[in-house]
PDB file of C-alpha atoms and ligand atoms in Angstrom:
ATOM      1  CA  UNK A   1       0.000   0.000   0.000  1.00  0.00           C
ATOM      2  CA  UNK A   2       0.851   3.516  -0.891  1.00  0.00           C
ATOM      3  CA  UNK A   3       2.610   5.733   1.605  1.00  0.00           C
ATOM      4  CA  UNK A   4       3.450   9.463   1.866  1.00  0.00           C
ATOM      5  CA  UNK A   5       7.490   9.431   2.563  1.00  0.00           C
ATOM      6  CA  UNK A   6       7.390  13.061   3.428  1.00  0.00           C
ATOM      7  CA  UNK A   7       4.190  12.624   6.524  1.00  0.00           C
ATOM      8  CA  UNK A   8       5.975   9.316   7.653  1.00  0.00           C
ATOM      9  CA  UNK A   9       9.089  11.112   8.548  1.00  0.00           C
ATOM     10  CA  UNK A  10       7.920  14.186  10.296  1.00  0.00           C
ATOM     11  CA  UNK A  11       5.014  11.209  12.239  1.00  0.00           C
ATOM     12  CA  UNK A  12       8.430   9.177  13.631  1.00  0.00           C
ATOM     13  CA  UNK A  13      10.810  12.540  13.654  1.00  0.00           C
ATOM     14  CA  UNK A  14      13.372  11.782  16.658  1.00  0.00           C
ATOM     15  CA  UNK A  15      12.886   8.481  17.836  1.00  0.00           C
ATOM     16  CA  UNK A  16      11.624   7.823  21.451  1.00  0.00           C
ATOM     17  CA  UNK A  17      15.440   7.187  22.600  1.00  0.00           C
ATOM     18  CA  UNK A  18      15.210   3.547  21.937  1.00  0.00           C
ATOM     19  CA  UNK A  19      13.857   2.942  18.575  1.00  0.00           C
ATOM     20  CA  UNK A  20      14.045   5.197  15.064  1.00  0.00           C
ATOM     21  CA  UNK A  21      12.636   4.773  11.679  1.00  0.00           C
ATOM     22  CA  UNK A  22      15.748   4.246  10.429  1.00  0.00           C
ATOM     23  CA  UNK A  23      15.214   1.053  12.138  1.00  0.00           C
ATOM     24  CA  UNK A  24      12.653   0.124   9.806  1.00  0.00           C
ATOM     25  CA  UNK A  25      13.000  -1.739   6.773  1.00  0.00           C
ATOM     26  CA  UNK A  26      10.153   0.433   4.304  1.00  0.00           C
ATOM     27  CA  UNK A  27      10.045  -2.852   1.725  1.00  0.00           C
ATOM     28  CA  UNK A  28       8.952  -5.376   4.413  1.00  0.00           C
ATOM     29  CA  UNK A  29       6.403  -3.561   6.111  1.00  0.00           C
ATOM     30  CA  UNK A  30       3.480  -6.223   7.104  1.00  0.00           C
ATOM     31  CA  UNK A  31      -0.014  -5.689   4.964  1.00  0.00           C
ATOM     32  CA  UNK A  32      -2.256  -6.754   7.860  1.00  0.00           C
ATOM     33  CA  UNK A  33      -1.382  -6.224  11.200  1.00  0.00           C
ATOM     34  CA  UNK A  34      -4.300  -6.603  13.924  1.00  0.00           C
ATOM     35  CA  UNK A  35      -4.193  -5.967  17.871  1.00  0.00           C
ATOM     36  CA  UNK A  36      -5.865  -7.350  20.711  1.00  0.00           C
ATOM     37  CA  UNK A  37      -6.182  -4.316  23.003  1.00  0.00           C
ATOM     38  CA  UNK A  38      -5.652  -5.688  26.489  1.00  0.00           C
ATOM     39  CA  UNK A  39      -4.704  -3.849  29.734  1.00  0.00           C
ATOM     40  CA  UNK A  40      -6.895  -0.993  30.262  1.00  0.00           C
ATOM     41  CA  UNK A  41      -8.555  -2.011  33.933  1.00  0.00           C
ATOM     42  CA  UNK A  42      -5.081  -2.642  35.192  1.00  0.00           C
ATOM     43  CA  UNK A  43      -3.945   0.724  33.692  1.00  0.00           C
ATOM     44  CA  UNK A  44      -6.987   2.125  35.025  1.00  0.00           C
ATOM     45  CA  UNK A  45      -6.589   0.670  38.691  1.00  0.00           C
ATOM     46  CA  UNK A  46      -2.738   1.393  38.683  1.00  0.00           C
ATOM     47  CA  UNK A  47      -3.971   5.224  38.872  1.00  0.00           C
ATOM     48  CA  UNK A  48      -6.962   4.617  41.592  1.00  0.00           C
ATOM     49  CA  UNK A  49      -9.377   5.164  38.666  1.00  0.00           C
ATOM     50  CA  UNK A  50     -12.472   3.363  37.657  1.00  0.00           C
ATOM     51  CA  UNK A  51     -11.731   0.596  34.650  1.00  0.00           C
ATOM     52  CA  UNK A  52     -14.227   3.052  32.218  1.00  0.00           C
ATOM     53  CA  UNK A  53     -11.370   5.636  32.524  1.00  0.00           C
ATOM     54  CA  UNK A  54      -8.931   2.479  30.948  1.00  0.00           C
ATOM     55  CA  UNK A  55     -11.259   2.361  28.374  1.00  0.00           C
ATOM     56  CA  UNK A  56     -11.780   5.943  27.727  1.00  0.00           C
ATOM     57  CA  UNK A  57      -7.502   6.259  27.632  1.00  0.00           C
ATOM     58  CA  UNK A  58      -7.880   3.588  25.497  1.00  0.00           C
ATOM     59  CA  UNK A  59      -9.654   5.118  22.541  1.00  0.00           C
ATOM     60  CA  UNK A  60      -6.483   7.652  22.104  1.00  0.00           C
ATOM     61  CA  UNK A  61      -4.584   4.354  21.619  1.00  0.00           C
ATOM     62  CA  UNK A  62      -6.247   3.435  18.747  1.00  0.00           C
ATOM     63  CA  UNK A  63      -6.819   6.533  17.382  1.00  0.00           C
ATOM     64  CA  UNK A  64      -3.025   6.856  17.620  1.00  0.00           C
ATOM     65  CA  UNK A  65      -2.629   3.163  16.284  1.00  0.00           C
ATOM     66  CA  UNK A  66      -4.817   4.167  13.206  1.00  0.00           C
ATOM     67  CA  UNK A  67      -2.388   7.134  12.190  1.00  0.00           C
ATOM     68  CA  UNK A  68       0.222   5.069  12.874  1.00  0.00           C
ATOM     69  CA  UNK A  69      -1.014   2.687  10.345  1.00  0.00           C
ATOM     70  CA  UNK A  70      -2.037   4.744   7.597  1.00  0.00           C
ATOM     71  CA  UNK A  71       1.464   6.476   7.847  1.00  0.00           C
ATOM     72  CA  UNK A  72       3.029   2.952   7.491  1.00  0.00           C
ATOM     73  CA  UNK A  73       1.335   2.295   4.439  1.00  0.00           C
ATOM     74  CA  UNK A  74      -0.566  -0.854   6.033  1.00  0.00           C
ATOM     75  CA  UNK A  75      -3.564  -2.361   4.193  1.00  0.00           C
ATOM     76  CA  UNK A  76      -5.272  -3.468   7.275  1.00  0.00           C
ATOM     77  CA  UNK A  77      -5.131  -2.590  10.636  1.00  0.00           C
ATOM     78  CA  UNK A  78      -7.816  -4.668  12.876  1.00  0.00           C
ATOM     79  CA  UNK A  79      -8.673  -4.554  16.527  1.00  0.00           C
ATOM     80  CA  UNK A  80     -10.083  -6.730  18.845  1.00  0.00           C
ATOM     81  CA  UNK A  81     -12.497  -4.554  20.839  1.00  0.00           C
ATOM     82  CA  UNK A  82     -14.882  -6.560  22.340  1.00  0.00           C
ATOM     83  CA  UNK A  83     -15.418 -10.325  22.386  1.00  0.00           C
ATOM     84  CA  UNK A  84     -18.409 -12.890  22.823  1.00  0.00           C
ATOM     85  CA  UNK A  85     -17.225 -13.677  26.327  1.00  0.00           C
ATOM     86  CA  UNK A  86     -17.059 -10.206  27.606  1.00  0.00           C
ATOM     87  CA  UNK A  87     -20.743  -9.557  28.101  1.00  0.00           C
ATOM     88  CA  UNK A  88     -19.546 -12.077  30.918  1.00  0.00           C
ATOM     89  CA  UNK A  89     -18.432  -8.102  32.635  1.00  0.00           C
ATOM     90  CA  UNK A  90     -20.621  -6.324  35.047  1.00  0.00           C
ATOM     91  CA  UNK A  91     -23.482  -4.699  32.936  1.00  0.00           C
ATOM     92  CA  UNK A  92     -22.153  -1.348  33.793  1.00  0.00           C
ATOM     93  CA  UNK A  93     -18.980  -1.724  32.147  1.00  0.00           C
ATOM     94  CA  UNK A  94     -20.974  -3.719  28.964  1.00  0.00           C
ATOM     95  CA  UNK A  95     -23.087  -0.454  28.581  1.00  0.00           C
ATOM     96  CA  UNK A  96     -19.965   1.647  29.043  1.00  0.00           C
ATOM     97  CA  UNK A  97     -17.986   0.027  26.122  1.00  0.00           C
ATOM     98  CA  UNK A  98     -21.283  -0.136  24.122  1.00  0.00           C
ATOM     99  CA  UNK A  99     -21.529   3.801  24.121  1.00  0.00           C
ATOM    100  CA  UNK A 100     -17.984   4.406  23.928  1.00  0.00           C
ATOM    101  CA  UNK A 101     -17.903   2.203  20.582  1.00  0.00           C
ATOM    102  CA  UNK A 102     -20.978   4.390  19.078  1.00  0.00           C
ATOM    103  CA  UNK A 103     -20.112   7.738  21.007  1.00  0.00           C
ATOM    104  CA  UNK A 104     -16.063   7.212  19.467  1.00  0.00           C
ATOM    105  CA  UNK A 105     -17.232   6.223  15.957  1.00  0.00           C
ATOM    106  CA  UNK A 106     -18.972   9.503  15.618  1.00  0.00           C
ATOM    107  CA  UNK A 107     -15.869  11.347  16.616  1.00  0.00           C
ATOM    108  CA  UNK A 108     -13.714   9.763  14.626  1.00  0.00           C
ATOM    109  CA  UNK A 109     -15.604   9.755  11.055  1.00  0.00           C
ATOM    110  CA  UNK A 110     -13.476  12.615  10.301  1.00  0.00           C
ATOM    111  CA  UNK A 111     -10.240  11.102  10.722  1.00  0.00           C
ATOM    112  CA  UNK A 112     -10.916   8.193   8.654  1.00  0.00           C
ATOM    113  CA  UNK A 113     -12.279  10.774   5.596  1.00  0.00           C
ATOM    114  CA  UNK A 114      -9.275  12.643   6.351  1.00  0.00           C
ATOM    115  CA  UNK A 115      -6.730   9.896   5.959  1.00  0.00           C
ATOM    116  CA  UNK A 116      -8.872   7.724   3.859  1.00  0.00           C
ATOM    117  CA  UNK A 117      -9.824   4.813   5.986  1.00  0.00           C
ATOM    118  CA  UNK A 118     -12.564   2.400   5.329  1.00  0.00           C
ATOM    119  CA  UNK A 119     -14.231   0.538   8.374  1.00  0.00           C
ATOM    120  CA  UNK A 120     -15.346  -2.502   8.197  1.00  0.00           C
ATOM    121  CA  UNK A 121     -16.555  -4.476  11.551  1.00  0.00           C
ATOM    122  CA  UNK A 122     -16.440  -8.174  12.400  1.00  0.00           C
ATOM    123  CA  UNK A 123     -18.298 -10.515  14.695  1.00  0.00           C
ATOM    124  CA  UNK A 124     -22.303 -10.583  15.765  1.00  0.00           C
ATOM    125  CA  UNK A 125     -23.540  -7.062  15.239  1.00  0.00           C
ATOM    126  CA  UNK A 126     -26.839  -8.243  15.298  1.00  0.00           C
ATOM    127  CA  UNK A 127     -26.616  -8.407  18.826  1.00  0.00           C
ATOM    128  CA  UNK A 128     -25.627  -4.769  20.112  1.00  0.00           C
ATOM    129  CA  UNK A 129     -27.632  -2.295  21.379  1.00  0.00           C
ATOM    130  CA  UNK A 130     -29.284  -0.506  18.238  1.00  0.00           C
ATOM    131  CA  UNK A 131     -27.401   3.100  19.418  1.00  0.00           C
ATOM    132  CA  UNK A 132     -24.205   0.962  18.485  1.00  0.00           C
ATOM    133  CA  UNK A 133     -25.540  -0.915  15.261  1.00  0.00           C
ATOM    134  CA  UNK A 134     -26.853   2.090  13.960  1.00  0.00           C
ATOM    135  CA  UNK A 135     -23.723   3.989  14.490  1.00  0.00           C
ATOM    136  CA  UNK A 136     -21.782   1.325  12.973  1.00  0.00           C
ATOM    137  CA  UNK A 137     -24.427   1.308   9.746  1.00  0.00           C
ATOM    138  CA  UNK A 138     -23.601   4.927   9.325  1.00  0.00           C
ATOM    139  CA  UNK A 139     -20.069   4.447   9.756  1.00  0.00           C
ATOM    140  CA  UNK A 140     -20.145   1.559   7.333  1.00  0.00           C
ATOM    141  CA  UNK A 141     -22.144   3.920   4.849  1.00  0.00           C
ATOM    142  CA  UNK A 142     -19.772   7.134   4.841  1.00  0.00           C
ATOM    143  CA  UNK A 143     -16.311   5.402   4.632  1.00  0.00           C
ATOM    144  CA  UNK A 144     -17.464   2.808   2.148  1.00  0.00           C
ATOM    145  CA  UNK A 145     -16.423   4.592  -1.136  1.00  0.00           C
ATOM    146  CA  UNK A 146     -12.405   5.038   0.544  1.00  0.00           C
ATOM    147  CA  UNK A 147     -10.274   3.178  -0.994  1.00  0.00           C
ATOM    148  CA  UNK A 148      -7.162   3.886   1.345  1.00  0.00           C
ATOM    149  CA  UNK A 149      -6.114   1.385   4.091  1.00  0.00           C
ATOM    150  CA  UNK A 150      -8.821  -0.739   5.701  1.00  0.00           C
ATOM    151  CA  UNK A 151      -9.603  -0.595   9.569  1.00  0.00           C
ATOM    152  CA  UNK A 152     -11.525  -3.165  10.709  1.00  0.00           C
ATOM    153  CA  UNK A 153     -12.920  -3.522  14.341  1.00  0.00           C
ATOM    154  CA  UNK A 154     -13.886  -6.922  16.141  1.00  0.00           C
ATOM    155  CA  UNK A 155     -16.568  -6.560  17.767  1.00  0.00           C
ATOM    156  CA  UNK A 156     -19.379  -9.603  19.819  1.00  0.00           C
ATOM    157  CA  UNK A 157     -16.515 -11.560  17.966  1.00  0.00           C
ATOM    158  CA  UNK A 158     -15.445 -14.826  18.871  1.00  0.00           C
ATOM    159  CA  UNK A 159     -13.478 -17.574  16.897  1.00  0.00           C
ATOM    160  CA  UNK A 160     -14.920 -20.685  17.657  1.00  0.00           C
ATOM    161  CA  UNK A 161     -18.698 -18.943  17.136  1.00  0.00           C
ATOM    162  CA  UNK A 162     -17.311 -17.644  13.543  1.00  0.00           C
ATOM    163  CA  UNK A 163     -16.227 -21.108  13.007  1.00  0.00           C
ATOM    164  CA  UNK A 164     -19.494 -22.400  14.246  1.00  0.00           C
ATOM    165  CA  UNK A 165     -21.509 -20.228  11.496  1.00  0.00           C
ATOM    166  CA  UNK A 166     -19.543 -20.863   8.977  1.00  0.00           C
ATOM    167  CA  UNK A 167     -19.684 -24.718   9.239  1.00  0.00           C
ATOM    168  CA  UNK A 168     -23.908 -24.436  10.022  1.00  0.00           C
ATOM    169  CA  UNK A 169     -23.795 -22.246   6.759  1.00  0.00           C
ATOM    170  CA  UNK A 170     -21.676 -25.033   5.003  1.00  0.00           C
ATOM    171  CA  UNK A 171     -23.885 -27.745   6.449  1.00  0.00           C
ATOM    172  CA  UNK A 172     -27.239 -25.766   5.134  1.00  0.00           C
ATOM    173  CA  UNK A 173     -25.833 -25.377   0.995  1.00  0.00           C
ATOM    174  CA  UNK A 174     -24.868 -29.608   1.292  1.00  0.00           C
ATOM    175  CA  UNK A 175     -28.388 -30.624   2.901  1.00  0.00           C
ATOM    176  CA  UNK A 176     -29.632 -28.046  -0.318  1.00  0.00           C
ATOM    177  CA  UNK A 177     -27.764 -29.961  -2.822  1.00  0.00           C
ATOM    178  CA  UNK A 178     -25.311 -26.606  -3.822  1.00  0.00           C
ATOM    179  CA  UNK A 179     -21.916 -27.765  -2.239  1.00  0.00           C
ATOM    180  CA  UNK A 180     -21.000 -31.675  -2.113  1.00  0.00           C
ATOM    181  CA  UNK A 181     -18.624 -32.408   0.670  1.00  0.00           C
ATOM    182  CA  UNK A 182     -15.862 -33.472  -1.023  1.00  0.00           C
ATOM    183  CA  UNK A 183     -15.775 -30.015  -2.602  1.00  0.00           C
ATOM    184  CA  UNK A 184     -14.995 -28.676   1.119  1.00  0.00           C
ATOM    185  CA  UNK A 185     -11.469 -27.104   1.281  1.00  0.00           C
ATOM    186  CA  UNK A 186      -9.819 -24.357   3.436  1.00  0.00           C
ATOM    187  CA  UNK A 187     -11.185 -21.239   0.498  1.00  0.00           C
ATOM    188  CA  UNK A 188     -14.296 -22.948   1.466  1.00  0.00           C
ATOM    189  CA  UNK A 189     -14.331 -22.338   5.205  1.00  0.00           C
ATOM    190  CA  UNK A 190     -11.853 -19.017   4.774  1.00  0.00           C
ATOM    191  CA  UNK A 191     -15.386 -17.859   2.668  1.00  0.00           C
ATOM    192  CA  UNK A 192     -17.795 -18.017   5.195  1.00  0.00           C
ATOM    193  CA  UNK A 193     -15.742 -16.360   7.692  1.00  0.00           C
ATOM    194  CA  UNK A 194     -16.477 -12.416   9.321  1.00  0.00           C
ATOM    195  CA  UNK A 195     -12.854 -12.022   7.557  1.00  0.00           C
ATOM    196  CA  UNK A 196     -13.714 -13.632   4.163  1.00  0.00           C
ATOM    197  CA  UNK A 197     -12.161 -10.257   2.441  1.00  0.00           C
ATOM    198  CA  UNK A 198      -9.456  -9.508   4.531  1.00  0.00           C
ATOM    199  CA  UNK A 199      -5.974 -11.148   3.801  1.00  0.00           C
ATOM    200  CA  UNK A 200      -4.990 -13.547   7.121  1.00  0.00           C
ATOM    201  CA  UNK A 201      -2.527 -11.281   9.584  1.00  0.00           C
ATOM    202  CA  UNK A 202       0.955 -11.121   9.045  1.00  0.00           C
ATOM    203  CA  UNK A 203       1.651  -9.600  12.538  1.00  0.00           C
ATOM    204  CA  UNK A 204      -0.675 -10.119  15.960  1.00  0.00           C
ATOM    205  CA  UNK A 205       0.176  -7.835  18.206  1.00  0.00           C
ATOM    206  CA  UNK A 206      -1.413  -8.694  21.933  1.00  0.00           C
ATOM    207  CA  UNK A 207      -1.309  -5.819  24.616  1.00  0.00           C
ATOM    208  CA  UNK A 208      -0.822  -6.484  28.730  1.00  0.00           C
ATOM    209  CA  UNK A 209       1.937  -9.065  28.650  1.00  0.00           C
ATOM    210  CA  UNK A 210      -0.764 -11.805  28.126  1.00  0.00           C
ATOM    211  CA  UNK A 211       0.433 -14.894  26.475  1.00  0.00           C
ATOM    212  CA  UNK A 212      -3.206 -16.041  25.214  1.00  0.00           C
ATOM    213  CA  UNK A 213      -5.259 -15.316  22.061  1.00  0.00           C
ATOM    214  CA  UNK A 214      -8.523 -15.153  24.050  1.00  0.00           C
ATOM    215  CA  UNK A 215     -11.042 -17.259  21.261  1.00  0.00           C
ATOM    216  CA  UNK A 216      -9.293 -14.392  18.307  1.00  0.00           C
ATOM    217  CA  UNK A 217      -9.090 -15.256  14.835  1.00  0.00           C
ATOM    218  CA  UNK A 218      -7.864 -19.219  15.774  1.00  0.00           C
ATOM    219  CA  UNK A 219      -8.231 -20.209  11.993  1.00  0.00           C
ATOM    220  CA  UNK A 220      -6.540 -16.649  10.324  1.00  0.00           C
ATOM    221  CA  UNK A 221      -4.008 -16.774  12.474  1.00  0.00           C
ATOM    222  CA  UNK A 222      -1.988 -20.163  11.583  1.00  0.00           C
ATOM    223  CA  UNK A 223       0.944 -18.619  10.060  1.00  0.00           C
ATOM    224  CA  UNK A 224       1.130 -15.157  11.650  1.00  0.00           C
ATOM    225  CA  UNK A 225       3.806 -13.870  13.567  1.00  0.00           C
ATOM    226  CA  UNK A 226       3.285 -12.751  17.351  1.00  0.00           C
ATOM    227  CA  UNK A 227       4.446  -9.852  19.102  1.00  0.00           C
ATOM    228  CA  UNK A 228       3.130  -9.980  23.021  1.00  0.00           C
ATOM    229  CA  UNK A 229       3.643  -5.667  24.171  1.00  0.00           C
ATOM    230  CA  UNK A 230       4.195  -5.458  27.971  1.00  0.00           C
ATOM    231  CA  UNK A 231       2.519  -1.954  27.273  1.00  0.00           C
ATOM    232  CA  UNK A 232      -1.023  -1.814  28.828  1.00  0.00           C
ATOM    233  CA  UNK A 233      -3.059  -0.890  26.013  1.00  0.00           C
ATOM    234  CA  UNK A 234      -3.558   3.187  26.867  1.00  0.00           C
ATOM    235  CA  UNK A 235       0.506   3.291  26.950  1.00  0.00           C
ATOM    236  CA  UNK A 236       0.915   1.627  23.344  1.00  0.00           C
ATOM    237  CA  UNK A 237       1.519   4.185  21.099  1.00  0.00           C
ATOM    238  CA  UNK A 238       3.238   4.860  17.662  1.00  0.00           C
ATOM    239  CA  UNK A 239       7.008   3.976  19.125  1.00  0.00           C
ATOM    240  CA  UNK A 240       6.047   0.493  20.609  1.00  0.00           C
ATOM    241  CA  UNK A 241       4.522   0.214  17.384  1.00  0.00           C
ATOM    242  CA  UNK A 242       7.479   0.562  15.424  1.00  0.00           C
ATOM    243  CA  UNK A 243       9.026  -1.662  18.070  1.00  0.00           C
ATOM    244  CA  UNK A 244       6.907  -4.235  16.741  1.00  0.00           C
ATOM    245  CA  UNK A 245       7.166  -4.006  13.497  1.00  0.00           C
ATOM    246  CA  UNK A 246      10.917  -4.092  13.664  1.00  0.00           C
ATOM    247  CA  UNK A 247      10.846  -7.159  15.561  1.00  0.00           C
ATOM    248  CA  UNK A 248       8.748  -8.608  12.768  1.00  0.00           C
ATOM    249  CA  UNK A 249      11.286  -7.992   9.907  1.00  0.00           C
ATOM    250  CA  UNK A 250      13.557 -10.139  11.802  1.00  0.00           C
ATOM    251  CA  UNK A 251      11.766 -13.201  11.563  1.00  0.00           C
ATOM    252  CA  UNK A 252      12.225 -15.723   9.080  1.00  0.00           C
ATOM    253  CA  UNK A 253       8.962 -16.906   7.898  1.00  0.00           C
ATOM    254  CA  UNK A 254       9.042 -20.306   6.560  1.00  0.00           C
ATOM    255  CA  UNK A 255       4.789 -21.013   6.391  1.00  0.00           C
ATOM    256  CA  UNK A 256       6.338 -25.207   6.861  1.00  0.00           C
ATOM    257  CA  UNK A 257       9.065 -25.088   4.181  1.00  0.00           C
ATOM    258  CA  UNK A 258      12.845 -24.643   4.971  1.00  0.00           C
ATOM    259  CA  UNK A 259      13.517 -21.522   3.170  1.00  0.00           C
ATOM    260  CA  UNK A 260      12.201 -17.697   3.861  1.00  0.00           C
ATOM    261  CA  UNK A 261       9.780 -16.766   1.430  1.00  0.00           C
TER     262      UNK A 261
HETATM  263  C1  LIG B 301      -9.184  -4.499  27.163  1.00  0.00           C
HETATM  264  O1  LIG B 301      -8.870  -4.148  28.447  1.00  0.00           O
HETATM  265  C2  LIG B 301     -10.479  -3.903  26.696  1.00  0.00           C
HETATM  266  C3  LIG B 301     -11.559  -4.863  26.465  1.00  0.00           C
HETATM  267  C4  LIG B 301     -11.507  -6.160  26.620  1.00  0.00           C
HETATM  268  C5  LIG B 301     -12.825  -4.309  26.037  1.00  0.00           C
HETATM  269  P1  LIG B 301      -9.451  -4.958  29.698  1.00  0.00           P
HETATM  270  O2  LIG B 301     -10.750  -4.339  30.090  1.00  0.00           O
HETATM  271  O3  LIG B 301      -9.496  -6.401  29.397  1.00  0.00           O
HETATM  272  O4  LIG B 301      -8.358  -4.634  30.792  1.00  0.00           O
HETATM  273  P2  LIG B 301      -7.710  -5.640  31.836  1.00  0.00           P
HETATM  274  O5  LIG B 301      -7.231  -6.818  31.061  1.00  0.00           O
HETATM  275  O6  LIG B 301      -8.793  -5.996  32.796  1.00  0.00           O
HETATM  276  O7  LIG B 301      -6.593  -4.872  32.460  1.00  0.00           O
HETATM  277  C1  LIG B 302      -9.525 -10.047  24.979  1.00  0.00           C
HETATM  278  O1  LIG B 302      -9.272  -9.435  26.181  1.00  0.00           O
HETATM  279  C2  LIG B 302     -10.714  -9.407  24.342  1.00  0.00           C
HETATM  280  C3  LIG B 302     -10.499  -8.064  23.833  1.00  0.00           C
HETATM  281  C4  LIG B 302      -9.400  -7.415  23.837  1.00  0.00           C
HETATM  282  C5  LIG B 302     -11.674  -7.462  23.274  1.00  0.00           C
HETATM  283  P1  LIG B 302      -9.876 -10.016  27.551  1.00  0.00           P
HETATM  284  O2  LIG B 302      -9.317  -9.168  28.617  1.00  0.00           O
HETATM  285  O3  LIG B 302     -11.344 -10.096  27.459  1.00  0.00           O
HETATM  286  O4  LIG B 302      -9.296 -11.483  27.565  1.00  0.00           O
HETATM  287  P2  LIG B 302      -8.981 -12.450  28.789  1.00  0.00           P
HETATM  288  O5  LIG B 302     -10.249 -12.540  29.595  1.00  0.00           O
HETATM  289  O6  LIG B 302      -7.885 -11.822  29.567  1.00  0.00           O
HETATM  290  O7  LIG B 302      -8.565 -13.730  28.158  1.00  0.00           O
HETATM  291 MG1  LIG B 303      -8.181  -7.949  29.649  1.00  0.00          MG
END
């Protein structure tokens, strides 16, 4: 994806003492890179503040982590915001995150017409609060026609539900006749996934220092590389980023074989 040399320097201008862009390799950056945001109660309770004020902090994260990405020239940039198992939380915290998503999407339209973004969600929409849905709709409807990078949000996502779908949907066209099951292969399932348009990661990035994927993209995931942040998630910004991505172009993907592609 296309990139604007001139913006990207004056974005990383200095370094943060520990890491440059000179660092970075500009021909190997990653086309997908997606995040699970994790940390922002313990950032939160670290200051004697409620975990909504993680969350809030949070937003300016990702709103960094956006930029960030645009000025890196990604394709993709996804997030994990919110997952099938967290309506487990008290409901207080459920109908915080619920506004915040609607309440920050509003907010933010600008940015994305400014830089070009188009949104895109994943997961169960169906099953927020309408506020939320019909946020998302509308932010669905004004960023559709950018054709810049794509940022796509994860949200009442969880893996083994998306599988779940996807194998009732498969299970629905044999019983109709349309798909025999020796036709079946991995485009088959990759089609009938929330992600069937996106290209699999090429970098995971997982905030907090936790060494789980927490039900995320299990199937897209097989070959992507993993980068675990000790940053709570309202500390990650454009720097650790970098950090990241620099760690990346170090590894030698091999997808099975013996030789880097
Ligand atoms: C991540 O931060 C945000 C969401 C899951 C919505 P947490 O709320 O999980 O913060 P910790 O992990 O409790 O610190
Ligand atoms: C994963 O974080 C989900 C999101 C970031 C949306 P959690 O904080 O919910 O995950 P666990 O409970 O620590 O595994
Ligand atoms: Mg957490």
């Amino acid at each position: 994806m296309h990139f604007d040399p001139e913006k990207l320097r004056s974005y990383f201008a200095g370094g943060d003492g520990e890491v440059t862009l000179g660092d970075l390799d500009l021909e190997r950056i990653p086309s997908h890179v997606t995040i699970i945001m994790d940390g922002n109660g313990r950032w939160a309770k670290a200051r004697g503040l409620e975990r909504s004020a993680g969350h809030v902090a949070g937003v300016d994260s990702l709103r960094e982590a956006v930029t960030t990405s645009v000025r890196l020239g990604l394709d993709v940039l996804s997030a994990y915001a919110f997952s099938t198992e967290n309506w487990r939380r008290p409901q207080r915290e459920v109908d915080l995150l619920m506004h915040l998503f609607a309440t920050t999407l509003v907010k933010e339209l600008p940015l994305f017409r400014q830089e070009n973004v188009r949104l895109r969600f994943f997961g169960d929409l169906t099953a927020l609060p309408k506020d939320t849905y019909d946020v998302f709709r509308q932010g669905l409807e004004e960023t559709r026609n950018n054709d810049g990078m794509t940022f796509a949000l994860a949200v009442n996502y969880g893996s083994r539900a998306e599988l779940v779908r996807a194998v009732r949907s498969l299970a629905e066209d044999v019983r109709a006749g349309q798909v025999l099951p020796q036709d079946i292969d991995e485009d088959a399932v990759s089609r009938r996934l929330y992600t069937r348009d996106l290209p699999d990661p090429d970098l995971l990035i997982r905030t907090s220092g936790e060494l789980r994927l927490s039900n995320y993209l299990l199937w897209q995931l097989a070959y992507t590389e993993l980068y675990v942040s000790e940053h709570l998630w309202p500390d990650f910004d454009r720097w650790e980023f970098l950090r990241a991505i620099c760690s990346y172009q170090k590894r030698d993907r091999r997808f099975g074989g013996v030789v880097a592609k």
